[in-house]
Each structure stands twice: as C-alpha cells, then as structure tokens.
Amino acid sequence: MDILRFITAGSVDDGKSTLIGRLLYDTKQIFADQLEAIESSGRLNEDGQVDLSLLTDGLKAEREQGITIDVAYKYFSTEKRKFIIADAPGHIQYTRNMVTGASNSNLSIILVDARKGVQEQTRRHSIISSLLGIPHLVICINKMDLVGYDEQVYNQIIADYKQFAKKLNAKDITFIPVSALKGDNIVEGSELTMPWYQGPSLLEHLEQVPVSQDFNLDDSRFPVQYVIRPLTAEHHDYRGYAGKVISGTYKAGDKVTVQPSGQTTTVKSVELGGKVLEEAFAPMSVVLQLEDEVDISRGDIIVKAAENLEVAQEFEATVCWMHNKALKPGAKLLLRHNSTETRCVVRNIDYKIDINTLDHLEDVDQIQLNDICRVQIKTASPLLLDKYEDNRSNGGFILVDETSFATVGAGMVSEIEF
Amino acid sequence: MTKRYLDYLDQLEAEAIHIMREVAGQFEKPALLFSGGKDSITLVRLAEKAFRPGKFPFPLVHIDTGHNFPEAIRYRDELAERLGEKLIVRNVEDTIKRKSLSEPKGRYASRNALQTHTLLETIEEFGFDACIGGARRDEEKARAKERIFSVRDEFGQWDPKRQRPELWNIYNGRITKGENVRVFPISNWTELDVWNYIKREGIELPNIYYTHERECLVRDGKLMAWSDFIYQEPDDVVVRKQVRFRTVGDMTCTAAVESIAHDIDGVIAEILESKISERGATRIDDKLSETAMEDRKKGGYF
C-alpha cells in the first residue's frame, strides 16, 4: 500500500467541503461520535440530511469570524491506498494556502460547478497546480444533479477546459462528472444517473493514479542533515551522514561527490537504525558511511560523481509572496533550501504573473501578499540547486524574514546562472 | 530495472525521521516528550532509527501528573534504562505545592490542565528550544490545523493565526529567545498507522493496552479505571470488566474500552471494527466543551 497526497481546490460554493465529507463518509472513515457532533449542530442540507461539509470545519475563530486559517489535513484509507488530503481554502486571498497545500501534493482535485462551467477560479487553481508542478489534475464537474445529469453540459465544460489548458504545463488531466451532495461518482459509480459516463468514480481514480513514478529516481541528491558520531568504544571511528534521499538512488560502491567542496569518495555502506541496507532510494531517510574521511557538515549535498551538481549563488525563481509586508527589490531575507540557510537579496522583480491568465505584468515595483512573481536572487553562500521543473525536491526553497523569522515566501528555481 | 516501491509505513517513517533530524540540526536544546503511551513509544523507536548507532541528541522528558498508570511508569523507566538514554521526570505534584495551584475538584477533576504549568516550567528550567511530541492530526479538529513545526511564544501559547506556512519538506525552526517550537513528527499518522507500525516493528507496549480484568467506575457511559485518584460519588457503581486502553494518559481522564484483544492483531481488528474515534471513546477532557483541545493548546498544552 502506498500514499497519495492530494489537494482539493474550488470555492466553498462549488461543494468542496461536501466532496471531502462525502469521500470520508462513503469510505466509512467517519466515526459515530464525529457524526453525532455535526448532527447535534442541527444544520441539515437541503435534502434534510446531515451537512457533511461541517466535517471539515475547524477552529473556533474560523467558525466565529468565517475566516479560514491555513491548511487543514484529513486522512482516510482504503484497501489499496492511504490518502492525505490538504484541505486549502480556495478564494483568491488564500493563494498562499493553496501553494502551501500544493507543495507536497501529487494530485489536485479542482471542482467546477456544472451550472457555471469554467470560471476564473477554475483557471486560477489549475494555474497554481501547474506552477507547483503537480503531476495529476482531476477536474470534478460537480452538481450534475442540478443540470439533469446532462451529458452535453459535461462535454461542453471539457471542451472549454481543454481550450484553456493548452497553456498549462499539465501532464495528466482527468475529467469526472459527479454530484458530491448525492454521492454520484464519488465512491460509488453513476450507472443510474449518468449511464453515458464510462470512466472510474473519483475514488477509483484516486486509487489507480500511479504515484511511484512521481519520485525522481534519476538525479541522486542527498542533503546531509546531521552527522552521527557515537564516539563509543564499539563505534570509535564511526562517522555516519544522516539525511534523506530526496531524489535518485544510493548503494555501497557508488562514486560520489560532496558539494560544495567538490571532494570525491565512495559510498561504504547505506544504513538505517544501525542496520545495513542494500540500496536507498527517494524518499528514504538513511545514513551513508563513506570510504574516505572527507569534511562534510549539515547543508552539504552528496551527489553521484557522474552527475556533478552545479553550485550557484545567482538564480531566477518564481516566488509566491506570503506576507502582509510587501516585497520590494533590494529586500534582504533568509533563504532556506533543504538543510541550508543563507542570507539573500532579491535583486530584481522581473514580472508579476497574472494567475488568471498566466500573462506577465511588467514594471511592478512591489509584490503584495498572495502575488506570484519572477525574481532574481543572489545568495551570500553557494547553493546546490536544481530547476524546480527538473527536480521538485531540490528546486524549492522558502524565504524567511530576518527579524520576525516568519516564513514570508515560497520559491521555485526557474533559471540557474553560473 | 528493479521496481523501487516504498510502503506507506516506510514513507511515514522516512518523513518522521527526517523531521527528527531537522530538530537535531536546527536546535540547541531539544527534548522528546515521553509519556509511556503508544504514540511517544513510537517516537522513541523513530529516534532510534534516526540516530543509531549514536545517542539521541535529546533527553526523554516526562511530565508526570502523579495520576498515571503504574504499568506505564514502570515501562517508562525500563525503556530509558534499556536504551541507555537520559530520562528527565518532573512532577505536577511539585508544581502544585510550589505555586500553590488549586487542584480541580468535583466529578471531572483531572490534573490534565495543570500539566501545562509543569511543562512550561520544565521548558524554562532546562532552556528547551524544541519539544518533540506524539500528537497526530487525526486525533482532533484543532490538531488537524497544527503545523509540524509549531512555534509557541514565551508563554507556550499556540496562536492559530500566526502559524507559519509549511512547504515541501522544509521546516523553519528559527525563533527568538524565550520562544520554543513543538514538533510533531507523526502528524500524518492515524491511530491505525501507529498500531500497524508497532506490529511491524515488534514493539512491546505496557500491558494495559491489551485485555485485562479491572475494577471500573461507570461514568457518563464510560469505564474509568478505579483508583484512589478518581472522584467518587455515593451512588457510583464499581464493576469488574474485561477492558483495555486505547490511549494511555492521566488515569482521571482516560477511559477504558471493553475488549477481548490479547495481542496486537486483536487490537488492530478491534480498531478496524470500531465506530467511535480514539478520543471520542476514551477522553473525558475533550468533552468538556466544543473547543476543549483548541483552548488547551492556546494555553500551552502540546
């Protein structure tokens, strides 16, 4: 059994909470006491049934003020897979929350109201999913019950979406007609209501999407997090480099290079918890022992010698700004990439991305909360970067305010200059 | 090419180990909060995987309410001894005396809330800048909103509006002096994941997790372990039942469930059948108000 991490997007009116509630309810992941709690709230839907959308309701402040605080995580599993849902609010002012949820997701469910068709919201969520490199998109055309389960309506929305999706960098797009309220095509099929639809239900699709291929196993990257030195009689000379294989594979005998120093050596053993493993691959957390004594500390990256990763201090990146204080050219920030932290300066804002159209808006002098832009960054120390589109695990970084230490931006490397 | 496939438990394990090592790499004085319950026992196994053959880069810290199950306390001491790791115990009893705190009285009396005082005192005493805990997001709706690195102010308070967004596998542990970070490596695990991991790893648990006969008080339809600590009313009935514990916390607010599961397969089978959530079945403290957990977290609870 493996794990699929996905995000749900769409405004509240599109039935996102009902969809999540339905997935949990129909897969029997809701406990009686949780159901009782929402039943006792006395809120029923238009069919006089329990309002499943209340299951995703969160904090007191949210209920009181109707504000939504960041992302909530929900879990369910079937015999085939474990699922982690990043439940992010969908409004434009919550772009940063969607980016947060999308950063770890393999799949995006985008809800479309069958009565309204492709909206600005649909385009925006698709664009963000595409910018964040989410490999699989599922366009759920919801509220089919309100359009008489009409196949023509469904086909028209697919045609409209495909026209728009030409400019997206999306590899795998699936369309599914559903009614989250009635439960058509969510967990069960829709033979009675939509006999014209031959594809899988949403859950069947979520169970089938291949996720193992989403890990990059070609470019070997091992950022060192911590050096294990027991200094005991038994392990007097032991020196193990603890970290996560964020991409690629490692085994004993592999020739490796340590960056940024450029020293080369050979992997002596791959271990976990004191036991030797035959091989480590992404996303495993392991310990590497090396043949030669080389100087390695936290933040260094061990790569396969043949793949000589480049070291850069200047690069271009797509940044989603996540803070109320505007970002201006010349801003000095902390940048965290894997286990490395360094100072950086945002030298120039090249353009802002219109997240409804993907158009470039030039001559912008500052970037506001929830804006996505292209910037040039220079760092104080060298970083070991990949382009985000080549390696999602080694191409992302965060920006941190120097005084408040708040996380203020999410960045994705787009061009590296040497 | 060989197929490289990582089972869900391996993926969860790899994520948790990564988080623990980030704590070791980013903080000067971390601690692992250890209660002798299944979630913190799981954390200890993950720490072994993260740092062996080295020692843990943090001590185990137990905030003892004085109302714990003796089986859990015995397990705690034996585990620390066997691992050769440092165990720090601080007692709620001492805080109550020193600060003249009033103990809650009446039907729902529990030291659960007072635990926060001792936790914050202990953090101050040792200058801990990060405390690793076994909370999971599936437990409760306020916890579903919790970050993996959760920044707390100098009063230990959680402010849901000030939470830092968490992206990819990058964790921002930067804090100003006086603040601390609560870290939850098994955030993405469910109750069933924890049990399946315990089974896979062959981890021994305190025996109260398996069926045994015990004197119980029936209170609000729940079975409370009969002990000197529990508030009793004249009409309370004590019954002998075949029970086990789904969570192990303070004896005054943790209820038993009727069970015949004498081994881990039996426990897993029961959880798969259960129609009640873990906290719904066992915790009195969450029932006191709609936002009991959220309020406790804002007050510094973990």
Short mmCIF file of C-alpha atoms in Angstrom, two decimals, chain A:
data_model
loop_
_atom_site.label_atom_id
_atom_site.label_comp_id
_atom_site.label_asym_id
_atom_site.label_seq_id
_atom_site.Cartn_x
_atom_site.Cartn_y
_atom_site.Cartn_z
CA MET A 1 0.00 0.00 0.00
CA ASP A 2 1.33 3.44 -0.87
CA ILE A 3 0.31 7.04 -0.16
CA LEU A 4 -1.40 9.58 -2.39
CA ARG A 5 -1.24 13.17 -1.19
CA PHE A 6 -3.77 15.44 -2.82
CA ILE A 7 -5.21 18.91 -2.56
CA THR A 8 -8.78 19.97 -3.15
CA ALA A 9 -9.47 23.32 -4.76
CA GLY A 10 -12.59 25.25 -5.60
CA SER A 11 -14.64 27.79 -3.69
CA VAL A 12 -16.97 26.79 -0.86
CA ASP A 13 -19.92 27.23 -3.21
CA ASP A 14 -18.52 24.63 -5.57
CA GLY A 15 -19.08 21.97 -2.93
CA LYS A 16 -15.51 21.28 -1.85
CA SER A 17 -16.35 20.56 1.79
CA THR A 18 -19.27 18.37 0.75
CA LEU A 19 -16.97 16.44 -1.58
CA ILE A 20 -14.42 15.77 1.17
CA GLY A 21 -17.22 14.92 3.60
CA ARG A 22 -18.68 12.51 1.05
CA LEU A 23 -15.31 10.81 0.43
CA LEU A 24 -14.84 10.30 4.17
CA TYR A 25 -18.44 9.28 4.78
CA ASP A 26 -18.81 6.81 1.91
CA THR A 27 -15.46 5.16 2.70
CA LYS A 28 -16.71 4.78 6.29
CA GLN A 29 -13.91 6.86 7.79
CA ILE A 30 -16.22 8.95 9.90
CA PHE A 31 -16.73 7.74 13.42
CA ALA A 32 -20.13 7.75 15.08
CA ASP A 33 -19.07 10.32 17.69
CA GLN A 34 -17.84 12.72 14.99
CA LEU A 35 -21.08 12.32 13.09
CA GLU A 36 -23.04 12.87 16.27
CA ALA A 37 -21.17 16.11 16.85
CA ILE A 38 -22.24 17.51 13.48
CA GLU A 39 -25.75 16.12 13.82
CA SER A 40 -26.14 17.87 17.14
CA SER A 41 -25.18 21.18 15.47
CA GLY A 42 -28.65 20.95 13.93
CA ARG A 43 -27.55 22.03 10.46
CA LEU A 44 -29.07 19.96 7.68
CA ASN A 45 -28.62 20.23 3.95
CA GLU A 46 -31.46 20.87 1.50
CA ASP A 47 -32.32 17.14 1.43
CA GLY A 48 -32.77 17.12 5.19
CA GLN A 49 -29.62 15.05 5.66
CA VAL A 50 -26.59 15.73 7.81
CA ASP A 51 -24.48 18.54 6.32
CA LEU A 52 -21.26 16.68 5.51
CA SER A 53 -19.44 19.92 4.83
CA LEU A 54 -19.31 20.51 8.59
CA LEU A 55 -16.78 17.70 8.90
CA THR A 56 -14.09 19.97 7.56
CA ASP A 57 -14.98 22.77 9.90
CA GLY A 58 -12.05 23.74 12.05
CA LEU A 59 -11.27 26.23 14.74
CA LYS A 60 -13.41 28.44 16.93
CA ALA A 61 -12.03 31.59 15.34
CA GLU A 62 -12.94 30.26 11.91
CA ARG A 63 -16.48 29.44 12.90
CA GLU A 64 -16.96 32.75 14.69
CA GLN A 65 -15.47 35.01 12.08
CA GLY A 66 -15.88 32.97 8.94
CA ILE A 67 -12.15 33.29 8.30
CA THR A 68 -10.09 30.34 7.21
CA ILE A 69 -6.75 29.69 8.76
CA ASP A 70 -4.26 27.97 6.55
CA VAL A 71 -4.47 24.35 5.52
CA ALA A 72 -6.15 21.51 7.43
CA TYR A 73 -5.13 17.92 6.87
CA LYS A 74 -7.52 14.98 6.62
CA TYR A 75 -6.80 11.27 6.35
CA PHE A 76 -8.54 8.24 5.02
CA SER A 77 -7.57 4.93 3.55
CA THR A 78 -8.96 2.10 1.51
CA GLU A 79 -7.53 -1.37 0.97
CA LYS A 80 -5.50 -0.01 -1.92
CA ARG A 81 -4.07 3.24 -0.60
CA LYS A 82 -3.60 5.71 2.22
CA PHE A 83 -4.75 9.23 1.35
CA ILE A 84 -3.63 12.54 2.81
CA ILE A 85 -5.88 15.47 1.90
CA ALA A 86 -4.55 19.00 2.15
CA ASP A 87 -7.76 20.96 2.57
CA ALA A 88 -6.93 24.50 1.48
CA PRO A 89 -9.42 27.34 1.22
CA GLY A 90 -9.99 28.42 -2.36
CA HIS A 91 -10.52 32.17 -2.52
CA ILE A 92 -8.02 34.40 -4.26
CA GLN A 93 -6.87 35.88 -0.94
CA TYR A 94 -5.80 32.38 0.07
CA THR A 95 -3.39 31.73 -2.82
CA ARG A 96 -0.60 31.23 -0.27
CA ASN A 97 -2.60 28.48 1.40
CA MET A 98 -3.17 26.71 -1.85
CA VAL A 99 0.54 26.96 -2.68
CA THR A 100 1.31 25.51 0.76
CA GLY A 101 -1.02 22.54 0.28
CA ALA A 102 0.09 22.04 -3.31
CA SER A 103 3.81 21.90 -2.47
CA ASN A 104 3.51 18.34 -1.13
CA SER A 105 0.70 17.09 -3.36
CA ASN A 106 0.82 14.64 -6.24
CA LEU A 107 -2.69 15.39 -7.37
CA SER A 108 -5.08 18.30 -7.46
CA ILE A 109 -8.86 17.97 -7.44
CA ILE A 110 -10.40 21.07 -8.99
CA LEU A 111 -14.14 21.43 -8.60
CA VAL A 112 -16.25 23.02 -11.29
CA ASP A 113 -19.93 23.85 -10.77
CA ALA A 114 -21.73 22.22 -13.72
CA ARG A 115 -24.17 25.14 -13.90
CA LYS A 116 -21.41 27.73 -14.17
CA GLY A 117 -18.73 25.94 -16.19
CA VAL A 118 -15.08 27.02 -16.32
CA GLN A 119 -14.70 30.10 -14.13
CA GLU A 120 -11.86 32.41 -13.17
CA GLN A 121 -11.48 30.28 -10.03
CA THR A 122 -11.07 27.09 -12.10
CA ARG A 123 -8.35 28.70 -14.18
CA ARG A 124 -6.58 30.12 -11.14
CA HIS A 125 -6.45 26.81 -9.30
CA SER A 126 -5.31 24.98 -12.42
CA ILE A 127 -2.55 27.54 -12.98
CA ILE A 128 -1.31 27.29 -9.38
CA SER A 129 -1.34 23.48 -9.59
CA SER A 130 0.63 23.67 -12.81
CA LEU A 131 3.16 26.21 -11.42
CA LEU A 132 3.72 23.95 -8.41
CA GLY A 133 4.39 21.02 -10.73
CA ILE A 134 1.55 18.80 -9.50
CA PRO A 135 1.68 15.83 -11.90
CA HIS A 136 -2.02 14.87 -11.89
CA LEU A 137 -5.09 17.11 -12.26
CA VAL A 138 -8.64 15.90 -11.73
CA ILE A 139 -11.38 18.21 -12.90
CA CYS A 140 -14.52 17.22 -10.98
CA ILE A 141 -17.60 18.60 -12.66
CA ASN A 142 -19.88 18.80 -9.66
CA LYS A 143 -23.59 19.38 -9.13
CA MET A 144 -24.50 17.25 -12.14
CA ASP A 145 -27.83 16.62 -10.35
CA LEU A 146 -28.69 20.30 -10.86
CA VAL A 147 -28.26 20.11 -14.65
CA GLY A 148 -30.32 16.92 -15.05
CA TYR A 149 -27.16 14.78 -15.39
CA ASP A 150 -26.89 16.16 -18.94
CA GLU A 151 -24.01 14.72 -20.95
CA GLN A 152 -23.94 17.78 -23.25
CA VAL A 153 -23.23 20.10 -20.33
CA TYR A 154 -20.36 17.84 -19.26
CA ASN A 155 -18.88 17.67 -22.77
CA GLN A 156 -19.08 21.42 -23.23
CA ILE A 157 -17.18 22.05 -19.98
CA ILE A 158 -14.49 19.56 -21.03
CA ALA A 159 -14.12 21.33 -24.38
CA ASP A 160 -13.87 24.75 -22.70
CA TYR A 161 -11.33 23.49 -20.18
CA LYS A 162 -9.15 21.80 -22.80
CA GLN A 163 -9.03 25.05 -24.75
CA PHE A 164 -7.73 26.88 -21.68
CA ALA A 165 -5.41 24.03 -20.56
CA LYS A 166 -3.27 24.32 -23.70
CA LYS A 167 -1.12 26.90 -21.95
CA LEU A 168 -0.69 24.80 -18.82
CA ASN A 169 2.25 22.56 -18.16
CA ALA A 170 -0.06 19.71 -17.13
CA LYS A 171 0.85 16.13 -17.97
CA ASP A 172 -2.21 14.24 -16.83
CA ILE A 173 -5.73 15.72 -16.77
CA THR A 174 -8.80 13.60 -15.92
CA PHE A 175 -12.46 14.71 -16.07
CA ILE A 176 -15.12 13.16 -13.83
CA PRO A 177 -18.80 14.19 -13.61
CA VAL A 178 -20.05 13.97 -10.01
CA SER A 179 -22.67 15.03 -7.52
CA ALA A 180 -20.95 15.37 -4.15
CA LEU A 181 -24.29 16.06 -2.49
CA LYS A 182 -25.99 12.89 -3.78
CA GLY A 183 -22.82 10.80 -3.87
CA ASP A 184 -22.88 10.10 -7.63
CA ASN A 185 -19.47 9.00 -8.92
CA ILE A 186 -17.62 9.89 -5.72
CA VAL A 187 -17.14 6.45 -4.19
CA GLU A 188 -19.91 4.54 -5.96
CA GLY A 189 -20.47 4.71 -9.69
CA SER A 190 -23.29 6.52 -11.50
CA GLU A 191 -24.86 3.81 -13.69
CA LEU A 192 -28.37 5.00 -12.87
CA THR A 193 -27.94 8.74 -13.16
CA MET A 194 -25.16 9.01 -15.76
CA PRO A 195 -25.17 5.80 -17.83
CA TRP A 196 -23.29 7.70 -20.58
CA TYR A 197 -20.19 8.01 -18.37
CA GLN A 198 -17.86 5.01 -18.69
CA GLY A 199 -14.88 6.16 -16.62
CA PRO A 200 -13.97 5.47 -13.00
CA SER A 201 -15.55 7.10 -9.97
CA LEU A 202 -13.41 9.70 -8.21
CA LEU A 203 -12.26 7.21 -5.56
CA GLU A 204 -11.46 4.55 -8.15
CA HIS A 205 -9.35 7.09 -9.99
CA LEU A 206 -7.58 8.18 -6.79
CA GLU A 207 -6.80 4.54 -6.06
CA GLN A 208 -5.34 3.95 -9.54
CA VAL A 209 -3.23 7.02 -10.27
CA PRO A 210 0.40 5.85 -10.41
CA VAL A 211 2.37 7.80 -7.79
CA SER A 212 5.61 5.84 -7.59
CA GLN A 213 6.63 7.36 -10.93
CA ASP A 214 6.33 10.83 -9.43
CA PHE A 215 9.59 10.39 -7.50
CA ASN A 216 12.67 11.46 -9.41
CA LEU A 217 14.97 8.41 -9.34
CA ASP A 218 17.44 9.73 -11.91
CA ASP A 219 19.30 12.60 -10.23
CA SER A 220 20.81 11.49 -6.94
CA ARG A 221 20.63 14.16 -4.23
CA PHE A 222 21.40 13.52 -0.57
CA PRO A 223 21.41 16.64 1.63
CA VAL A 224 23.19 15.97 4.92
CA GLN A 225 21.08 16.89 7.94
CA TYR A 226 23.16 15.62 10.83
CA VAL A 227 26.48 13.86 11.43
CA ILE A 228 26.30 10.76 13.64
CA ARG A 229 29.45 10.23 15.72
CA PRO A 230 28.82 7.84 18.63
CA LEU A 231 32.42 8.09 19.97
CA THR A 232 31.92 4.85 21.91
CA ALA A 233 34.41 2.01 22.28
CA GLU A 234 32.38 -0.10 19.90
CA HIS A 235 31.97 2.66 17.28
CA HIS A 236 35.11 4.66 17.92
CA ASP A 237 35.77 5.83 14.37
CA TYR A 238 32.18 5.71 13.16
CA ARG A 239 31.04 8.71 11.18
CA GLY A 240 27.63 8.47 9.53
CA TYR A 241 25.95 11.13 7.43
CA ALA A 242 22.25 11.24 8.23
CA GLY A 243 19.86 12.62 5.64
CA LYS A 244 17.07 11.96 3.20
CA VAL A 245 17.47 10.70 -0.35
CA ILE A 246 15.36 13.47 -1.88
CA SER A 247 15.89 12.06 -5.36
CA GLY A 248 17.78 9.24 -7.02
CA THR A 249 19.34 6.09 -5.54
CA TYR A 250 22.45 5.19 -3.50
CA LYS A 251 24.23 1.93 -2.79
CA ALA A 252 27.60 0.77 -1.50
CA GLY A 253 30.31 1.25 -4.12
CA ASP A 254 28.74 4.33 -5.72
CA LYS A 255 31.26 7.05 -6.55
CA VAL A 256 30.06 10.29 -5.02
CA THR A 257 30.98 13.97 -4.88
CA VAL A 258 30.40 16.17 -1.87
CA GLN A 259 29.21 19.67 -2.74
CA PRO A 260 30.06 22.49 -2.38
CA SER A 261 33.64 21.33 -1.63
CA GLY A 262 33.80 19.05 -4.68
CA GLN A 263 35.68 16.25 -2.89
CA THR A 264 35.06 12.76 -4.25
CA THR A 265 34.85 9.42 -2.49
CA THR A 266 32.86 6.16 -2.49
CA VAL A 267 29.80 5.05 -0.51
CA LYS A 268 30.97 2.45 2.04
CA SER A 269 27.53 1.50 3.30
CA VAL A 270 23.90 2.55 3.39
CA GLU A 271 22.29 2.08 6.81
CA LEU A 272 19.17 2.74 8.80
CA GLY A 273 18.88 2.39 12.57
CA GLY A 274 22.25 0.61 12.70
CA LYS A 275 21.30 -1.98 10.05
CA VAL A 276 22.87 -2.19 6.60
CA LEU A 277 20.58 -1.75 3.57
CA GLU A 278 21.24 -2.94 0.05
CA GLU A 279 20.10 0.31 -1.51
CA ALA A 280 18.41 3.59 -0.63
CA PHE A 281 16.10 5.50 -2.96
CA ALA A 282 13.83 8.55 -2.76
CA PRO A 283 12.11 9.37 -0.39
CA MET A 284 14.01 7.20 2.16
CA SER A 285 15.76 8.65 5.23
CA VAL A 286 19.04 6.80 5.77
CA VAL A 287 22.67 7.09 6.93
CA LEU A 288 25.59 6.99 4.48
CA GLN A 289 29.08 5.93 5.51
CA LEU A 290 31.86 6.93 3.13
CA GLU A 291 35.20 5.27 2.36
CA ASP A 292 37.38 8.34 2.89
CA GLU A 293 37.47 10.89 5.65
CA VAL A 294 36.13 13.99 3.98
CA ASP A 295 34.97 17.18 5.58
CA ILE A 296 31.16 17.17 5.50
CA SER A 297 28.68 19.12 7.56
CA ARG A 298 24.97 19.83 7.68
CA GLY A 299 23.80 21.50 4.49
CA ASP A 300 26.27 19.76 2.17
CA ILE A 301 24.83 17.58 -0.59
CA ILE A 302 26.27 14.21 -1.57
CA VAL A 303 25.66 13.52 -5.28
CA LYS A 304 26.69 10.72 -7.61
CA ALA A 305 30.05 11.69 -9.12
CA ALA A 306 28.77 11.42 -12.69
CA GLU A 307 26.02 13.92 -12.02
CA ASN A 308 28.19 16.75 -10.75
CA LEU A 309 25.59 19.16 -9.43
CA GLU A 310 26.35 22.80 -10.11
CA VAL A 311 26.88 25.31 -7.36
CA ALA A 312 25.21 28.69 -7.77
CA GLN A 313 24.84 32.00 -5.99
CA GLU A 314 22.65 33.72 -8.53
CA PHE A 315 19.44 32.37 -9.98
CA GLU A 316 15.95 33.22 -11.10
CA ALA A 317 12.91 31.93 -9.26
CA THR A 318 9.14 32.01 -9.22
CA VAL A 319 8.08 33.25 -5.80
CA CYS A 320 4.70 33.21 -4.08
CA TRP A 321 4.70 36.01 -1.53
CA MET A 322 3.02 35.02 1.73
CA HIS A 323 3.23 38.07 3.95
CA ASN A 324 1.33 41.34 4.51
CA LYS A 325 4.52 43.37 4.25
CA ALA A 326 5.17 43.93 0.53
CA LEU A 327 8.28 42.55 -1.17
CA LYS A 328 10.42 45.23 -2.85
CA PRO A 329 13.58 44.92 -4.95
CA GLY A 330 16.66 45.01 -2.72
CA ALA A 331 14.90 43.16 0.11
CA LYS A 332 17.28 41.14 2.29
CA LEU A 333 15.91 37.86 3.58
CA LEU A 334 16.95 34.47 4.90
CA LEU A 335 16.68 31.65 2.39
CA ARG A 336 16.22 28.02 3.47
CA HIS A 337 16.85 25.27 0.94
CA ASN A 338 16.89 21.69 2.25
CA SER A 339 19.13 21.83 5.34
CA THR A 340 20.93 25.01 4.33
CA GLU A 341 20.17 28.52 5.45
CA THR A 342 21.83 31.59 3.95
CA ARG A 343 21.18 35.31 3.57
CA CYS A 344 19.91 36.51 0.24
CA VAL A 345 18.91 39.65 -1.60
CA VAL A 346 16.05 39.92 -4.07
CA ARG A 347 17.85 41.92 -6.75
CA ASN A 348 15.10 42.47 -9.21
CA ILE A 349 11.43 41.76 -9.78
CA ASP A 350 11.19 40.75 -13.43
CA TYR A 351 7.44 40.49 -13.63
CA LYS A 352 4.30 39.51 -11.80
CA ILE A 353 2.28 36.53 -13.02
CA ASP A 354 -1.42 37.10 -13.59
CA ILE A 355 -2.71 33.91 -12.00
CA ASN A 356 -5.93 34.08 -14.01
CA THR A 357 -4.27 34.20 -17.42
CA LEU A 358 -0.57 33.39 -16.86
CA ASP A 359 0.23 36.77 -18.52
CA HIS A 360 3.35 38.63 -17.40
CA LEU A 361 2.78 42.05 -15.84
CA GLU A 362 5.99 44.02 -16.14
CA ASP A 363 7.17 47.21 -14.43
CA VAL A 364 5.96 46.16 -10.98
CA ASP A 365 7.75 47.85 -8.12
CA GLN A 366 6.44 45.71 -5.31
CA ILE A 367 4.84 42.35 -4.64
CA GLN A 368 1.85 42.02 -2.32
CA LEU A 369 0.51 39.15 -0.24
CA ASN A 370 -0.62 36.25 -2.47
CA ASP A 371 1.14 37.60 -5.58
CA ILE A 372 3.25 35.24 -7.65
CA CYS A 373 6.24 36.77 -9.41
CA ARG A 374 9.53 36.07 -11.15
CA VAL A 375 12.58 37.45 -9.34
CA GLN A 376 16.37 37.42 -9.45
CA ILE A 377 18.03 36.26 -6.26
CA LYS A 378 21.63 36.45 -5.07
CA THR A 379 22.72 34.45 -2.03
CA ALA A 380 25.55 35.01 0.47
CA SER A 381 26.74 31.40 0.24
CA PRO A 382 26.63 28.96 -2.65
CA LEU A 383 23.59 26.70 -3.03
CA LEU A 384 23.25 23.33 -4.75
CA LEU A 385 20.18 23.81 -6.86
CA ASP A 386 18.13 22.10 -9.49
CA LYS A 387 15.45 23.72 -11.58
CA TYR A 388 12.07 23.01 -9.97
CA GLU A 389 10.70 21.55 -13.18
CA ASP A 390 13.58 19.06 -13.30
CA ASN A 391 13.58 18.15 -9.63
CA ARG A 392 10.71 19.21 -7.40
CA SER A 393 12.56 18.06 -4.28
CA ASN A 394 15.70 20.11 -4.89
CA GLY A 395 14.21 23.12 -6.66
CA GLY A 396 12.01 24.55 -3.90
CA PHE A 397 13.02 26.93 -1.11
CA ILE A 398 11.42 29.21 1.46
CA LEU A 399 12.11 32.85 2.31
CA VAL A 400 12.20 33.87 5.97
CA ASP A 401 12.01 37.38 7.45
CA GLU A 402 15.32 38.30 9.14
CA THR A 403 13.79 39.73 12.29
CA SER A 404 10.39 38.12 12.84
CA PHE A 405 11.52 34.77 11.39
CA ALA A 406 8.10 34.41 9.75
CA THR A 407 8.01 32.32 6.58
CA VAL A 408 7.25 35.03 4.03
CA GLY A 409 7.72 33.40 0.64
CA ALA A 410 7.82 30.13 -1.26
CA GLY A 411 10.22 29.91 -4.17
CA MET A 412 10.82 27.62 -7.12
CA VAL A 413 14.08 27.80 -9.06
CA SER A 414 13.48 28.56 -12.73
CA GLU A 415 16.88 29.50 -14.19
CA ILE A 416 20.35 29.00 -12.75
CA GLU A 417 23.23 31.24 -13.85
CA PHE A 418 26.81 30.13 -13.45
#
